[in-house]
PDB file of C-alpha atoms in Angstrom:
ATOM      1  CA  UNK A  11       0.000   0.000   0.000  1.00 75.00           C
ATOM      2  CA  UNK A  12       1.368   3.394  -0.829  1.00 88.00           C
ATOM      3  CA  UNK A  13       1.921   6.044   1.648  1.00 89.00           C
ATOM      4  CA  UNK A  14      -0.337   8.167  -0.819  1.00 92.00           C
ATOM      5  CA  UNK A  15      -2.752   5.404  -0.483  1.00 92.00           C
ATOM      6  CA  UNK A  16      -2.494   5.000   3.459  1.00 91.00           C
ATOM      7  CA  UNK A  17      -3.305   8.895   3.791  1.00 93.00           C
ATOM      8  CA  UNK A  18      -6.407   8.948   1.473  1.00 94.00           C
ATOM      9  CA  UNK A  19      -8.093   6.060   3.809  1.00 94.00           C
ATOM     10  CA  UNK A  20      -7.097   7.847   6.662  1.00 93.00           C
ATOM     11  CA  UNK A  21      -8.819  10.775   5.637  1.00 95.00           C
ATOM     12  CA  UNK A  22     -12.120   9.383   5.295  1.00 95.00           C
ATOM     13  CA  UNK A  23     -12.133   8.108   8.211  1.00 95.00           C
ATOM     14  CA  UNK A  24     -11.189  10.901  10.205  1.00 93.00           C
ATOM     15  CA  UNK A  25     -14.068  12.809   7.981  1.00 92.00           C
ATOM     16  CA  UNK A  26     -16.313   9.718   9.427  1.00 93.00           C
ATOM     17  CA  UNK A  27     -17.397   8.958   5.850  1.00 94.00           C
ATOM     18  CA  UNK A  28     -18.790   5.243   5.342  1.00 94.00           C
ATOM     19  CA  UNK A  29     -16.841   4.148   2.730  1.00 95.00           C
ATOM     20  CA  UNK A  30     -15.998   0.918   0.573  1.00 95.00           C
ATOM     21  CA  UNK A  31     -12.534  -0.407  -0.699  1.00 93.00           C
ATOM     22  CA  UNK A  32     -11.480  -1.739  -3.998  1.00 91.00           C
ATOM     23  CA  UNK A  33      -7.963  -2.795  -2.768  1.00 79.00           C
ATOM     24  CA  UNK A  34      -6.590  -3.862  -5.845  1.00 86.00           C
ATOM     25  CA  UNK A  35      -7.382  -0.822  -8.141  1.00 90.00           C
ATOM     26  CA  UNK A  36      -6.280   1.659  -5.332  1.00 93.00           C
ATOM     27  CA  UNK A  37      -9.941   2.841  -5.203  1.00 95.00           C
ATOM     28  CA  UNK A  38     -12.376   4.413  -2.195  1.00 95.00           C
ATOM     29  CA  UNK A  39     -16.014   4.598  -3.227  1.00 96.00           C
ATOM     30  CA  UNK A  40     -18.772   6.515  -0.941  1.00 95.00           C
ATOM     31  CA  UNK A  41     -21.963   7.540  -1.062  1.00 96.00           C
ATOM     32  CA  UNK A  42     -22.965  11.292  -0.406  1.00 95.00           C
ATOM     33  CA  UNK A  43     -26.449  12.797   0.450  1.00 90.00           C
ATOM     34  CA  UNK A  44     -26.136  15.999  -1.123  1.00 87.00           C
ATOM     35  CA  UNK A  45     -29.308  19.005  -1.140  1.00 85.00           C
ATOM     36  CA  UNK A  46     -30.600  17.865  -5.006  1.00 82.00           C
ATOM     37  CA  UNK A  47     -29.640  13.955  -4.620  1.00 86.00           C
ATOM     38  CA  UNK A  48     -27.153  11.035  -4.147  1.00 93.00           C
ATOM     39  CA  UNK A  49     -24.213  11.235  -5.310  1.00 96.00           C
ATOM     40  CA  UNK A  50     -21.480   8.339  -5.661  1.00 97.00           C
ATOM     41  CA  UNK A  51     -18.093   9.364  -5.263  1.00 97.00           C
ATOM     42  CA  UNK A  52     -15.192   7.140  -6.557  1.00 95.00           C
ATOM     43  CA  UNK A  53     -10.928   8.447  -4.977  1.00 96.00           C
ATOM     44  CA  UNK A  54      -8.401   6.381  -7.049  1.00 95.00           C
ATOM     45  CA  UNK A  55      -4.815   6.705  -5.849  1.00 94.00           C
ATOM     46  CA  UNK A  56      -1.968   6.369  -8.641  1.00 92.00           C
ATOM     47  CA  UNK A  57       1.053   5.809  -5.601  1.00 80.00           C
ATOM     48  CA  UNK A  58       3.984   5.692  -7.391  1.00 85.00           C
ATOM     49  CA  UNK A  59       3.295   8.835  -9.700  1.00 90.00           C
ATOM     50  CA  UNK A  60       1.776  10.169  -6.152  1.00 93.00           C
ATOM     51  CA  UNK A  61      -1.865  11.503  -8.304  1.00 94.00           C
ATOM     52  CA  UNK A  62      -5.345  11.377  -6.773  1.00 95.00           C
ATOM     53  CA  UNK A  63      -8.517  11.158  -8.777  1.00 97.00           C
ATOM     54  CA  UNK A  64     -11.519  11.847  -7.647  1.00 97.00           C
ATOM     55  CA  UNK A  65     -14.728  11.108  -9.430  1.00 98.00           C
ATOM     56  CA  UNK A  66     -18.275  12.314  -8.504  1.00 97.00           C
ATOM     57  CA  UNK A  67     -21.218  10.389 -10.362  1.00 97.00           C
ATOM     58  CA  UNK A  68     -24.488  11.661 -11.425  1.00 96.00           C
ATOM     59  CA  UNK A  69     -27.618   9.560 -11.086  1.00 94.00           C
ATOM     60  CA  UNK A  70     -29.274  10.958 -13.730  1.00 94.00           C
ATOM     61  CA  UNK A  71     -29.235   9.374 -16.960  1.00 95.00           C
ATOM     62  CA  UNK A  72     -28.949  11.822 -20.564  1.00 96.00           C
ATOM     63  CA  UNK A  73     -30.860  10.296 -23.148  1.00 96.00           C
ATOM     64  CA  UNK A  74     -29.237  10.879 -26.364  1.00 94.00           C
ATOM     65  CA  UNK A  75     -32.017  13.039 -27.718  1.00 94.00           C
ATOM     66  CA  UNK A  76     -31.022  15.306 -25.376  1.00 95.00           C
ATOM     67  CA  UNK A  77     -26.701  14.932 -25.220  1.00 95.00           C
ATOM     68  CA  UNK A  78     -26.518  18.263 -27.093  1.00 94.00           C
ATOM     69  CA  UNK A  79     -27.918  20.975 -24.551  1.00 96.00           C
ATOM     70  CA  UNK A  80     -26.818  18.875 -21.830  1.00 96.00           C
ATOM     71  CA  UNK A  81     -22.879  18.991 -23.657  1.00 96.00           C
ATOM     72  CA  UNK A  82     -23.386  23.173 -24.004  1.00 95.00           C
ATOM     73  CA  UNK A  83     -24.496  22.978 -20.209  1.00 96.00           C
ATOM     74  CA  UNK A  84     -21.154  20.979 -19.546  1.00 97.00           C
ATOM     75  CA  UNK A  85     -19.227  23.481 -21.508  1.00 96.00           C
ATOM     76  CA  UNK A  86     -20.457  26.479 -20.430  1.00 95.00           C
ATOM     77  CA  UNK A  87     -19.790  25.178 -16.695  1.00 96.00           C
ATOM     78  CA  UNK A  88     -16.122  24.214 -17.307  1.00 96.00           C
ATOM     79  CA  UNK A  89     -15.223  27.224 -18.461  1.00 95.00           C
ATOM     80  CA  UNK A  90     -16.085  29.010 -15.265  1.00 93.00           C
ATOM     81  CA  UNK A  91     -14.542  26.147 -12.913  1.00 93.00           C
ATOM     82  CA  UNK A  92     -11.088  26.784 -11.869  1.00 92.00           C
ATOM     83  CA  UNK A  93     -10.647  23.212 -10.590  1.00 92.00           C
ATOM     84  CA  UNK A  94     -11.846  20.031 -11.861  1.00 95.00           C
ATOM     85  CA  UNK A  95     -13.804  19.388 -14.983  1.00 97.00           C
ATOM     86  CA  UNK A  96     -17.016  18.099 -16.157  1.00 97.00           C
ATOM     87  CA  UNK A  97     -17.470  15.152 -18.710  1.00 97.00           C
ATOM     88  CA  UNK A  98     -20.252  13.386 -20.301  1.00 97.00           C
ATOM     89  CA  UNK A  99     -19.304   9.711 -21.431  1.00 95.00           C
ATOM     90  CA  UNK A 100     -21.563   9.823 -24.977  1.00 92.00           C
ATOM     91  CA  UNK A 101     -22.938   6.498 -25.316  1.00 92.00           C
ATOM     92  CA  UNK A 102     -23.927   5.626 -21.734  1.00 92.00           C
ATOM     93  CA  UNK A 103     -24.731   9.455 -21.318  1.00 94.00           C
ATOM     94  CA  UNK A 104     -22.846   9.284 -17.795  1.00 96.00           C
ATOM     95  CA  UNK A 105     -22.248  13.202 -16.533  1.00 97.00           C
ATOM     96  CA  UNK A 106     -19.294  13.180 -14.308  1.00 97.00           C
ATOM     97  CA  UNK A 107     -16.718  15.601 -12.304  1.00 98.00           C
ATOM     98  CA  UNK A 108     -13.375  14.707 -12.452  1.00 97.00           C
ATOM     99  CA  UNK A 109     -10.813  16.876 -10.113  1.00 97.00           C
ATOM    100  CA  UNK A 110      -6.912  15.412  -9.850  1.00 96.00           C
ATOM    101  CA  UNK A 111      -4.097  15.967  -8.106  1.00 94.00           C
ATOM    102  CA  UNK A 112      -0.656  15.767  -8.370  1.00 94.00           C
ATOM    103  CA  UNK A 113       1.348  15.198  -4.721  1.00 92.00           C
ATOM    104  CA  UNK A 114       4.901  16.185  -3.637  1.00 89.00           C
ATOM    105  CA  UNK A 115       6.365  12.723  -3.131  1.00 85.00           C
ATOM    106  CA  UNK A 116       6.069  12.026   0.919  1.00 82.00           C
ATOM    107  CA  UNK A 117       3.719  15.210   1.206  1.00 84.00           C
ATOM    108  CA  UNK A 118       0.235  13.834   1.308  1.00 84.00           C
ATOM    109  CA  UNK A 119      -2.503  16.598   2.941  1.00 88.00           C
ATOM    110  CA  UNK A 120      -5.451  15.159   4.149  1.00 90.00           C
ATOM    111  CA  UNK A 121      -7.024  18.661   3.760  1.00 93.00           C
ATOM    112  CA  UNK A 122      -6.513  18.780   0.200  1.00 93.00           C
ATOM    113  CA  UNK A 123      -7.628  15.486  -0.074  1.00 95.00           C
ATOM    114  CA  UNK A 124     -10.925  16.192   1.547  1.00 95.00           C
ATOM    115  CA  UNK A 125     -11.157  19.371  -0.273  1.00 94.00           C
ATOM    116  CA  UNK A 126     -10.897  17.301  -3.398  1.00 95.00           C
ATOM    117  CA  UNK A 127     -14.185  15.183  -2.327  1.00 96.00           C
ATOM    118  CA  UNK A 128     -16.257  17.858  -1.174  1.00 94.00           C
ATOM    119  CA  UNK A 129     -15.407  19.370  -4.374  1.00 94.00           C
ATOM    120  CA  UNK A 130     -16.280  17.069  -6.734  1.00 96.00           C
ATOM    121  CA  UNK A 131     -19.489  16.644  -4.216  1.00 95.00           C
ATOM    122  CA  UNK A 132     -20.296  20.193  -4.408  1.00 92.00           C
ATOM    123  CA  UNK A 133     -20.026  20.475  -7.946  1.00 94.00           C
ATOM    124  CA  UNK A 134     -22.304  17.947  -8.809  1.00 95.00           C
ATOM    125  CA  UNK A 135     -25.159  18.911  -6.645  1.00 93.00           C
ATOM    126  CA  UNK A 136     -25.046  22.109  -8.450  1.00 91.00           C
ATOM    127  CA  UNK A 137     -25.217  20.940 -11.614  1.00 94.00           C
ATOM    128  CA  UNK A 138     -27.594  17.962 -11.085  1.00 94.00           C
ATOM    129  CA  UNK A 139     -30.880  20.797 -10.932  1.00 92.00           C
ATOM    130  CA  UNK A 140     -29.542  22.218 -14.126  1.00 94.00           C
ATOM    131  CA  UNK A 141     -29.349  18.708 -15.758  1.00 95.00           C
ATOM    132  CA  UNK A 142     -32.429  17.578 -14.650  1.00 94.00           C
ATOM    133  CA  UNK A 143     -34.509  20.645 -15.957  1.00 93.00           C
ATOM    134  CA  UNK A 144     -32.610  20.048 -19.501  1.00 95.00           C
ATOM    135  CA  UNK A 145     -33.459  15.808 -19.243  1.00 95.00           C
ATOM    136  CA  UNK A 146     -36.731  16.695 -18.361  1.00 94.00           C
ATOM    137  CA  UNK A 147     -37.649  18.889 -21.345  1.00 93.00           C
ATOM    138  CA  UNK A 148     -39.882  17.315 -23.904  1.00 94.00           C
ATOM    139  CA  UNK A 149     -38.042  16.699 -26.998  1.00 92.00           C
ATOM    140  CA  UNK A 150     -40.105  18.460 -29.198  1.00 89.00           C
ATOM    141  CA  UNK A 151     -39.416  21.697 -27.120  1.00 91.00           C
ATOM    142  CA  UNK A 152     -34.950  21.284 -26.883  1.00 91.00           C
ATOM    143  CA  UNK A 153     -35.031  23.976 -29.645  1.00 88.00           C
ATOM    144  CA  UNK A 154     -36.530  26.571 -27.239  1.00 89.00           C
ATOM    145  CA  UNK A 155     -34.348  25.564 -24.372  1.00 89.00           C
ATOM    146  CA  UNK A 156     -31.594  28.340 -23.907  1.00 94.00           C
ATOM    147  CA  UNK A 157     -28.657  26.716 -21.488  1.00 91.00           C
ATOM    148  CA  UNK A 158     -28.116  30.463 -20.876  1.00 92.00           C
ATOM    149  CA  UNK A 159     -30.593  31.707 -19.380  1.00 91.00           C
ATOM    150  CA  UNK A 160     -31.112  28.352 -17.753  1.00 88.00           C
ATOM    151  CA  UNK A 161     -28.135  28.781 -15.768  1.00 89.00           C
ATOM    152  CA  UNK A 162     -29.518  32.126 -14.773  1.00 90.00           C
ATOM    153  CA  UNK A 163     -31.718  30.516 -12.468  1.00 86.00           C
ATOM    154  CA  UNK A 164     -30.992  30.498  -9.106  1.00 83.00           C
ATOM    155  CA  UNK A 165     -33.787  28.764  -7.707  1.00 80.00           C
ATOM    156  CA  UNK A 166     -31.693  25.724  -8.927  1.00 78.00           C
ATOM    157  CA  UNK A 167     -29.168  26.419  -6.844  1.00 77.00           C
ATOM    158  CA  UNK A 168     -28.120  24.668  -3.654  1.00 76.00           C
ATOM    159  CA  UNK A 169     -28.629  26.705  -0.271  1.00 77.00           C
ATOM    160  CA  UNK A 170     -24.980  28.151   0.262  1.00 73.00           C
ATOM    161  CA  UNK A 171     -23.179  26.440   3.449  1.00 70.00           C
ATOM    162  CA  UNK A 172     -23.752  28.427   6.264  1.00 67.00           C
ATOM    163  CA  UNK A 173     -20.579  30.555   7.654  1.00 45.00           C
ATOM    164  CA  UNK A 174     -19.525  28.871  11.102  1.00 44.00           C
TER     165      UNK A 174
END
């Protein structure tokens, strides 16, 4: 097990975060209740290149009648992220947020690490309104749909975190 590795379990369980092991690949996998939904959270560790990956899932499914507005809402997002990334696997129609890492060797932060995961947690609960008003929208009306102004609307958006 790689020091890299060792640190990333450690962190979720000082964050007390239920978590599963897939020993073999290097991978964590968790659950998250978010404010919109679920969301399932994959941290693969790369030791000897000392890179984390973190992966946050949404449950929502894009039909591929509607791949197009939802890949303009993906594009318009990224461009305004600093960290991290959006995707959309096209044939599965799988929206995910990808944020990586690149570690000093022997400097591992758990804060960075859990900064990571709330991240890619935060990320997606924002966008998962946004996706599900475009999956939502009757086919026949995609034309009128302007991701624009959609993302205008801040009804969609999560309550912010309150200041302690």
């Amino acid at each position: 097990m790689s020091a890299l590795y060792a640190t990333a379990l450690s962190t979720f369980k000082d964050m007390g975060w239920h978590y599963r092991e897939i020993p073999e690949h290097h991978v964590i996998e968790c659950d998250f209740e978010a404010h919109h939904t679920k969301i399932p959270l994959h941290m693969q560790v790369f030791g000897e290149t000392h890179i984390v990956s973190v992966v946050a899932n949404s449950t929502l499914q894009v039909p591929s009648t509607h791949r197009l507005p939802v890949c303009e809402l993906l594009m318009r997002v990224n461009k305004e992220l600093n960290l991290g990334n959006f995707e959309l696997e096209w044939d599965g129609g799988q929206v995910m947020f990808r944020i990586t890492n690149v570690f000093p060797p022997h400097r591992h932060d758990t804060r960075i690490l859990a900064s990571m995961v709330h991240s890619a947690v935060a990320e997606m609960d924002r966008l998962t309104a946004f996706l599900g008003e475009i999956i939502r929208t009757p086919k026949g009306e995609l034309l009128l749909l302007k991701v624009a102004d959609l993302m205008k609307r801040e009804d969609l958006l999560p309550p912010a975190p309150d200041a302690e």
